[in-house]
Amino acid sequence: MLELKSSDIRLDADAADKSVAISLIVADMVADGMVAPGYEAGMHVRETQTSTYLGNGIAIPHGTPETKDQVLKTGIKVLRFKQGIDWGDGQIVYTAIGIAAKSDEHLTILRQLTHVIVNDELSERLHKTEQVAEVLSILKGEQFEPTLHMDTHLIRTNVDIQYVTEAISLAASALFAQGLCSTQERDELINSEALDFGDGVWINTVKTTNSRPALAIVSSQSTVQEASGPFNILLSLTSNGKAHKPLYDRLLQLQRDGKLSQLTNEKNADKLLRLLKMEALEGESIEIRLPIEQGLHARPASHLAKLIKQLNADIWVENLDGNDGAVLGTSVARLIGLGFSHGDLMRFTVTKCDDPLSVLHQLSTAVSEGLGDEVKPITATHSPQILPTAVEAPAQESVEYNEKISGLCGAPGLALGTARTKIKQDFSYPENSKDRPGESHRFQDALHQLSKALNDSLAQETNEAKIQILTMHIELLDDPEFVEATQGFISSGKTAEWSWMSSVEQIASSLEQHSDALLAERASDYRDLGYQLMMILTGQQEQLTDTQPHIVIADEINPSDVVKFDKNIVQAIVTAKGGVTSHAAILARAAGIPLLVGCGPIVLNIADGTPLVVDCDNRFFMVVESDSALDDLREEQAQRKADYERAYEDRFLPATTVDGVNIEVVANISSSSQVEDTLEFGSEGVGLFRSEFLYMAHPQEPTHEQQVAEYKAALDAMATENQPLIVRTLDVGGDKPLPYLAMPQEDNPFLGVRGARLSLLYPDMLKRQLRALFEAADRGLLRVMFPMLSDITEWRAIKEIYNEVADEFPGIQLELGMMIEVPSAALMADVFAKELDFFSVGTNDLTQYTLAVDRGHPVLSKQADSLHPAILRLVKTTVDAAKRNDIWVGVCGELAADPLAAVILLGLGVRELSMSQTAIPQIKAQIRSIDSSEAKALATAALEAESTEAIRALDRTGVTA
Ligand code: PEP
Ligand code: MG
């Protein structure tokens, strides 16, 4: 935010004309060390390009991008000209706001100015007041009425509610969770009476002193019959001053037009907001991202407004990444007021027009060309992260031997071989050319060659996946818009290469913004075509392919590369970037080439010839010391394979130690559909059903029927009635947000409202889950457990909610357990044990909270091995407390699937191990191979060990090997 001081404002400036006025402004800037004198020329040039007059007597003179280097420090100078200065076209300026800015900081003040420009009374005061303080306050935005904050995060539609009071609590919680009301205001809202506005629309309000009054909306799945009338949707407002007025006016308008039912019928949050902000626009529309680096500042805004005025139609403009409604695009001020930044999504809607498509085409062309400003490709920084881990890791010099570098599995498989880096081709080319017909011809020619090459490959291809992708690439290349965009650049004097790369980047980067990962990954198809055509245009040859078997290392892999790879030569592919749903991944799966994507830039430091193990099934690769180490690994691999095959054959045998101690080995699942598979791997039930995945699989909270069906299906899939299903109640927050649930913005979400704490914030949601569980309970052996409890008072609050629901189901008793995943829960296990039936240790979280290492940390998480003496000591505390209170303990974190840890956990007294299905046969075989006294000795030694390394060095009798 620019800091505007009283000393930046001059109320009594006097100038004969615009040119002198600008000189005065620059003189003040120079005197203050904001700019060098050369900035003045830039300001004059800017006025010759487009007038900086904004409206209502205000202008914002500023320099050109070429004179940015004359700016020494960003700032503003405000000069008032009482007599008025003719700024051109008869527009008289009383207040000139000179801007010296290197980047887009000035946009903030421009946005604030739009409120002045559209407000006659405020503009008048700005021009006339004798108080510098008042000018300051007007420009700083302190005199604006706050506007009502409306945002889709505050909307929940289609909720299964029984009473209006439930909607009221949900709306109040949503406002509170977003920091838009105080605790007291939340309670007032909850206790306020909602008014029936008619047609199922209800409203409740509370006055707030918050400068951001806001609106939350909750709509019901079906009509709720209340004594005073039917209820469908609640608008819950915190109001300050007149902020709510436009909304009330809009509601009255909808009521007058008999259209209130549109609100109750609309289930899409975006559309609901549009309905409330303005009349639903009916007309053709187009959406495009703004490619201007500085955002839609005054100059491109006036360029756009000028174009819109010429287009002979009503053209509405919206910022889909902003919070305001549509504005008519003829006003520069209103356009600036939409606050477009680089990469924001603009929507143009055309009404009252004979040829809307041509109008939209002209608009999109003008925007994509930058509205007279420089365009800057919209990069992935705007887009959702497709690569979850790797790219954020700090660059490392080299990879350590045997260090596991994690990635994502693009195509499964294991490979042992040597690295060969695929060099990314660099293209250098000039931007401008005078030979427009020549460039156009070169482009057409290259296009023709590429199209022919793709068609030839297609004619020879027999693999279905490859055929589909080649066909799609041919279609993309044939897209007239894509080709026309390039020809458009060429006809403006650019080279074929520059034009082609700009069109490719424009389309690829706008796709990359897409929140749908599948669509976002189509960007790589465009870039692949871009690359192939550039190879032709620049006359470059592909690298010669190696004829020796090797593992390809690349920054990113193109579908066209994978098509060319021979499975007998390319043993695996490892990439720094990329996603698992890319076409390159689909092709690698089809070709049977293991592909590990998203491993981060570190992969690019691997020298050719380095021996590597690429294990896509376990999502990592590692560098080994030598070829002979690779040979040893091959042997070990063969041995492990044989062991696994044996264990798999015996998978249905129980996990009973040599001396007859039995351990229950069960599975972790995230959907009922997995139960059958897990049983096939020898699982004896389900030790952890992560029920949050059921919630995440739906766009709204799953209905009662959907929840009941899921739990029943899981129980029905069990082989016998004695196989248990342990359902963990909703565990979101931390790294698992639920898109439709308002959650507080937190600096440390893992230390915030997650798991049971979130259930306490949304008790009705927990009740609905518990009701569904009770209803499914008669189908088998159902147990329920609660995540993230850290204190007995939390448990008692949860238990109270549970009891309320249990009262509705007399005669049904469920065993209740809790996750031990916070150190305080382990340390206080003796207190908890008196009130629960079992414990399940979540070692994943217990490790992150005990060792203070974020489990998702791109670098540190590797250090967080759960087989740490500190974790084992907490497990022991838990088991001892459980034994004293006659309850049992299981472990459902990843540690349970570690063969050495499984023995130690058994030795500590754990009676159930729950893990992902593939580990089950091996863990069962491991337990069958030992004696419980061996396990106890090992556990004792592990508890006394000083580090993870010391534990891993123990042999199975507890002696350091
Ligand atoms: C755990 O924390 O160990 C656990 C099993 O829960 P989740 O991994 O789902 O957080
Ligand atoms: Mg956990």
PDB file of C-alpha atoms in Angstrom, residues 726-836:
ATOM      1  CA  ILE A 726     -13.551 -49.095  12.635  1.00  0.00           C
ATOM      2  CA  VAL A 727     -14.878 -45.849  11.235  1.00  0.00           C
ATOM      3  CA  ARG A 728     -13.009 -42.734  12.172  1.00  0.00           C
ATOM      4  CA  THR A 729     -15.273 -39.693  12.277  1.00  0.00           C
ATOM      5  CA  LEU A 730     -14.626 -36.809   9.918  1.00  0.00           C
ATOM      6  CA  ASP A 731     -10.962 -35.807  10.127  1.00  0.00           C
ATOM      7  CA  VAL A 732     -10.558 -32.669   8.019  1.00  0.00           C
ATOM      8  CA  GLY A 733      -8.524 -29.535   8.586  1.00  0.00           C
ATOM      9  CA  GLY A 734      -4.726 -29.522   8.548  1.00  0.00           C
ATOM     10  CA  ASP A 735      -3.703 -30.755   5.116  1.00  0.00           C
ATOM     11  CA  LYS A 736      -7.204 -31.944   4.259  1.00  0.00           C
ATOM     12  CA  PRO A 737      -9.624 -29.068   3.625  1.00  0.00           C
ATOM     13  CA  LEU A 738     -13.246 -29.711   2.786  1.00  0.00           C
ATOM     14  CA  PRO A 739     -14.172 -27.282   0.010  1.00  0.00           C
ATOM     15  CA  TYR A 740     -17.740 -26.749   1.146  1.00  0.00           C
ATOM     16  CA  LEU A 741     -17.017 -26.299   4.817  1.00  0.00           C
ATOM     17  CA  ALA A 742     -15.992 -22.878   6.056  1.00  0.00           C
ATOM     18  CA  MET A 743     -12.779 -23.292   7.987  1.00  0.00           C
ATOM     19  CA  PRO A 744     -10.829 -20.604   9.733  1.00  0.00           C
ATOM     20  CA  GLN A 745      -7.833 -19.158   7.910  1.00  0.00           C
ATOM     21  CA  GLU A 746      -4.952 -20.330  10.042  1.00  0.00           C
ATOM     22  CA  ASP A 747      -1.209 -19.784   9.963  1.00  0.00           C
ATOM     23  CA  ASN A 748      -0.610 -23.318  11.244  1.00  0.00           C
ATOM     24  CA  PRO A 749      -3.557 -25.460  10.148  1.00  0.00           C
ATOM     25  CA  PHE A 750      -1.969 -28.592  11.628  1.00  0.00           C
ATOM     26  CA  LEU A 751      -2.079 -26.876  14.995  1.00  0.00           C
ATOM     27  CA  GLY A 752      -5.528 -25.515  14.412  1.00  0.00           C
ATOM     28  CA  VAL A 753      -9.103 -26.567  14.009  1.00  0.00           C
ATOM     29  CA  ARG A 754      -8.847 -30.107  12.655  1.00  0.00           C
ATOM     30  CA  GLY A 755     -10.322 -33.502  13.443  1.00  0.00           C
ATOM     31  CA  ALA A 756     -12.512 -33.569  16.545  1.00  0.00           C
ATOM     32  CA  ARG A 757     -11.969 -29.837  17.061  1.00  0.00           C
ATOM     33  CA  LEU A 758     -13.739 -29.186  13.776  1.00  0.00           C
ATOM     34  CA  SER A 759     -16.545 -31.524  14.797  1.00  0.00           C
ATOM     35  CA  LEU A 760     -17.017 -29.401  17.886  1.00  0.00           C
ATOM     36  CA  LEU A 761     -17.349 -26.353  15.637  1.00  0.00           C
ATOM     37  CA  TYR A 762     -19.949 -28.162  13.518  1.00  0.00           C
ATOM     38  CA  PRO A 763     -21.702 -30.397  16.062  1.00  0.00           C
ATOM     39  CA  ASP A 764     -24.739 -30.954  13.854  1.00  0.00           C
ATOM     40  CA  MET A 765     -22.547 -32.394  11.147  1.00  0.00           C
ATOM     41  CA  LEU A 766     -21.039 -34.835  13.639  1.00  0.00           C
ATOM     42  CA  LYS A 767     -24.535 -35.755  14.790  1.00  0.00           C
ATOM     43  CA  ARG A 768     -25.535 -36.506  11.220  1.00  0.00           C
ATOM     44  CA  GLN A 769     -22.493 -38.761  10.811  1.00  0.00           C
ATOM     45  CA  LEU A 770     -23.179 -40.569  14.073  1.00  0.00           C
ATOM     46  CA  ARG A 771     -26.837 -41.066  13.124  1.00  0.00           C
ATOM     47  CA  ALA A 772     -25.741 -42.691   9.875  1.00  0.00           C
ATOM     48  CA  LEU A 773     -23.335 -44.950  11.764  1.00  0.00           C
ATOM     49  CA  PHE A 774     -25.993 -46.009  14.245  1.00  0.00           C
ATOM     50  CA  GLU A 775     -28.319 -46.799  11.414  1.00  0.00           C
ATOM     51  CA  ALA A 776     -25.741 -49.047   9.720  1.00  0.00           C
ATOM     52  CA  ALA A 777     -24.626 -50.689  12.965  1.00  0.00           C
ATOM     53  CA  ASP A 778     -26.789 -53.800  12.764  1.00  0.00           C
ATOM     54  CA  ARG A 779     -24.953 -54.948   9.610  1.00  0.00           C
ATOM     55  CA  GLY A 780     -21.816 -56.137  11.421  1.00  0.00           C
ATOM     56  CA  LEU A 781     -19.163 -55.329  13.980  1.00  0.00           C
ATOM     57  CA  LEU A 782     -18.977 -51.550  13.873  1.00  0.00           C
ATOM     58  CA  ARG A 783     -16.649 -49.466  16.052  1.00  0.00           C
ATOM     59  CA  VAL A 784     -16.282 -45.693  16.007  1.00  0.00           C
ATOM     60  CA  MET A 785     -13.206 -43.660  16.783  1.00  0.00           C
ATOM     61  CA  PHE A 786     -12.465 -39.965  17.054  1.00  0.00           C
ATOM     62  CA  PRO A 787      -9.408 -38.166  15.639  1.00  0.00           C
ATOM     63  CA  MET A 788      -7.092 -35.511  17.050  1.00  0.00           C
ATOM     64  CA  LEU A 789      -8.240 -35.460  20.660  1.00  0.00           C
ATOM     65  CA  SER A 790      -5.680 -33.708  22.816  1.00  0.00           C
ATOM     66  CA  ASP A 791      -7.523 -33.084  26.052  1.00  0.00           C
ATOM     67  CA  ILE A 792     -10.138 -34.872  28.115  1.00  0.00           C
ATOM     68  CA  THR A 793     -12.517 -31.894  27.964  1.00  0.00           C
ATOM     69  CA  GLU A 794     -12.597 -32.217  24.160  1.00  0.00           C
ATOM     70  CA  TRP A 795     -13.471 -35.866  24.516  1.00  0.00           C
ATOM     71  CA  ARG A 796     -16.228 -35.120  27.029  1.00  0.00           C
ATOM     72  CA  ALA A 797     -17.723 -32.498  24.716  1.00  0.00           C
ATOM     73  CA  ILE A 798     -17.662 -35.039  21.878  1.00  0.00           C
ATOM     74  CA  LYS A 799     -19.142 -37.698  24.159  1.00  0.00           C
ATOM     75  CA  GLU A 800     -22.009 -35.396  25.075  1.00  0.00           C
ATOM     76  CA  ILE A 801     -22.850 -34.987  21.396  1.00  0.00           C
ATOM     77  CA  TYR A 802     -22.530 -38.741  20.945  1.00  0.00           C
ATOM     78  CA  ASN A 803     -24.867 -39.394  23.885  1.00  0.00           C
ATOM     79  CA  GLU A 804     -27.526 -37.124  22.406  1.00  0.00           C
ATOM     80  CA  VAL A 805     -27.515 -39.193  19.218  1.00  0.00           C
ATOM     81  CA  ALA A 806     -27.206 -42.510  21.075  1.00  0.00           C
ATOM     82  CA  ASP A 807     -30.437 -41.610  22.931  1.00  0.00           C
ATOM     83  CA  GLU A 808     -32.215 -41.702  19.566  1.00  0.00           C
ATOM     84  CA  PHE A 809     -31.098 -45.327  19.080  1.00  0.00           C
ATOM     85  CA  PRO A 810     -31.903 -47.142  22.300  1.00  0.00           C
ATOM     86  CA  GLY A 811     -30.547 -50.658  22.477  1.00  0.00           C
ATOM     87  CA  ILE A 812     -27.575 -50.067  20.176  1.00  0.00           C
ATOM     88  CA  GLN A 813     -24.158 -49.902  21.793  1.00  0.00           C
ATOM     89  CA  LEU A 814     -21.071 -48.998  19.829  1.00  0.00           C
ATOM     90  CA  GLU A 815     -17.504 -49.482  21.011  1.00  0.00           C
ATOM     91  CA  LEU A 816     -15.846 -46.092  21.140  1.00  0.00           C
ATOM     92  CA  GLY A 817     -12.185 -45.467  20.595  1.00  0.00           C
ATOM     93  CA  MET A 818      -9.890 -42.552  20.004  1.00  0.00           C
ATOM     94  CA  MET A 819      -6.804 -41.909  17.935  1.00  0.00           C
ATOM     95  CA  ILE A 820      -3.658 -41.342  19.930  1.00  0.00           C
ATOM     96  CA  GLU A 821      -1.924 -38.925  17.615  1.00  0.00           C
ATOM     97  CA  VAL A 822      -1.062 -35.978  19.832  1.00  0.00           C
ATOM     98  CA  PRO A 823       1.638 -36.356  22.490  1.00  0.00           C
ATOM     99  CA  SER A 824      -0.697 -34.999  25.192  1.00  0.00           C
ATOM    100  CA  ALA A 825      -3.175 -37.787  24.433  1.00  0.00           C
ATOM    101  CA  ALA A 826      -0.475 -40.442  24.862  1.00  0.00           C
ATOM    102  CA  LEU A 827       0.803 -38.883  28.058  1.00  0.00           C
ATOM    103  CA  MET A 828      -2.717 -38.636  29.477  1.00  0.00           C
ATOM    104  CA  ALA A 829      -3.784 -42.058  28.205  1.00  0.00           C
ATOM    105  CA  ASP A 830      -4.544 -43.231  31.767  1.00  0.00           C
ATOM    106  CA  VAL A 831      -7.200 -40.501  32.035  1.00  0.00           C
ATOM    107  CA  PHE A 832      -8.715 -41.232  28.622  1.00  0.00           C
ATOM    108  CA  ALA A 833      -8.582 -45.004  29.137  1.00  0.00           C
ATOM    109  CA  LYS A 834     -11.229 -44.810  31.859  1.00  0.00           C
ATOM    110  CA  GLU A 835     -13.760 -43.383  29.410  1.00  0.00           C
ATOM    111  CA  LEU A 836     -13.036 -45.209  26.147  1.00  0.00           C
TER     112      LEU A 836
END
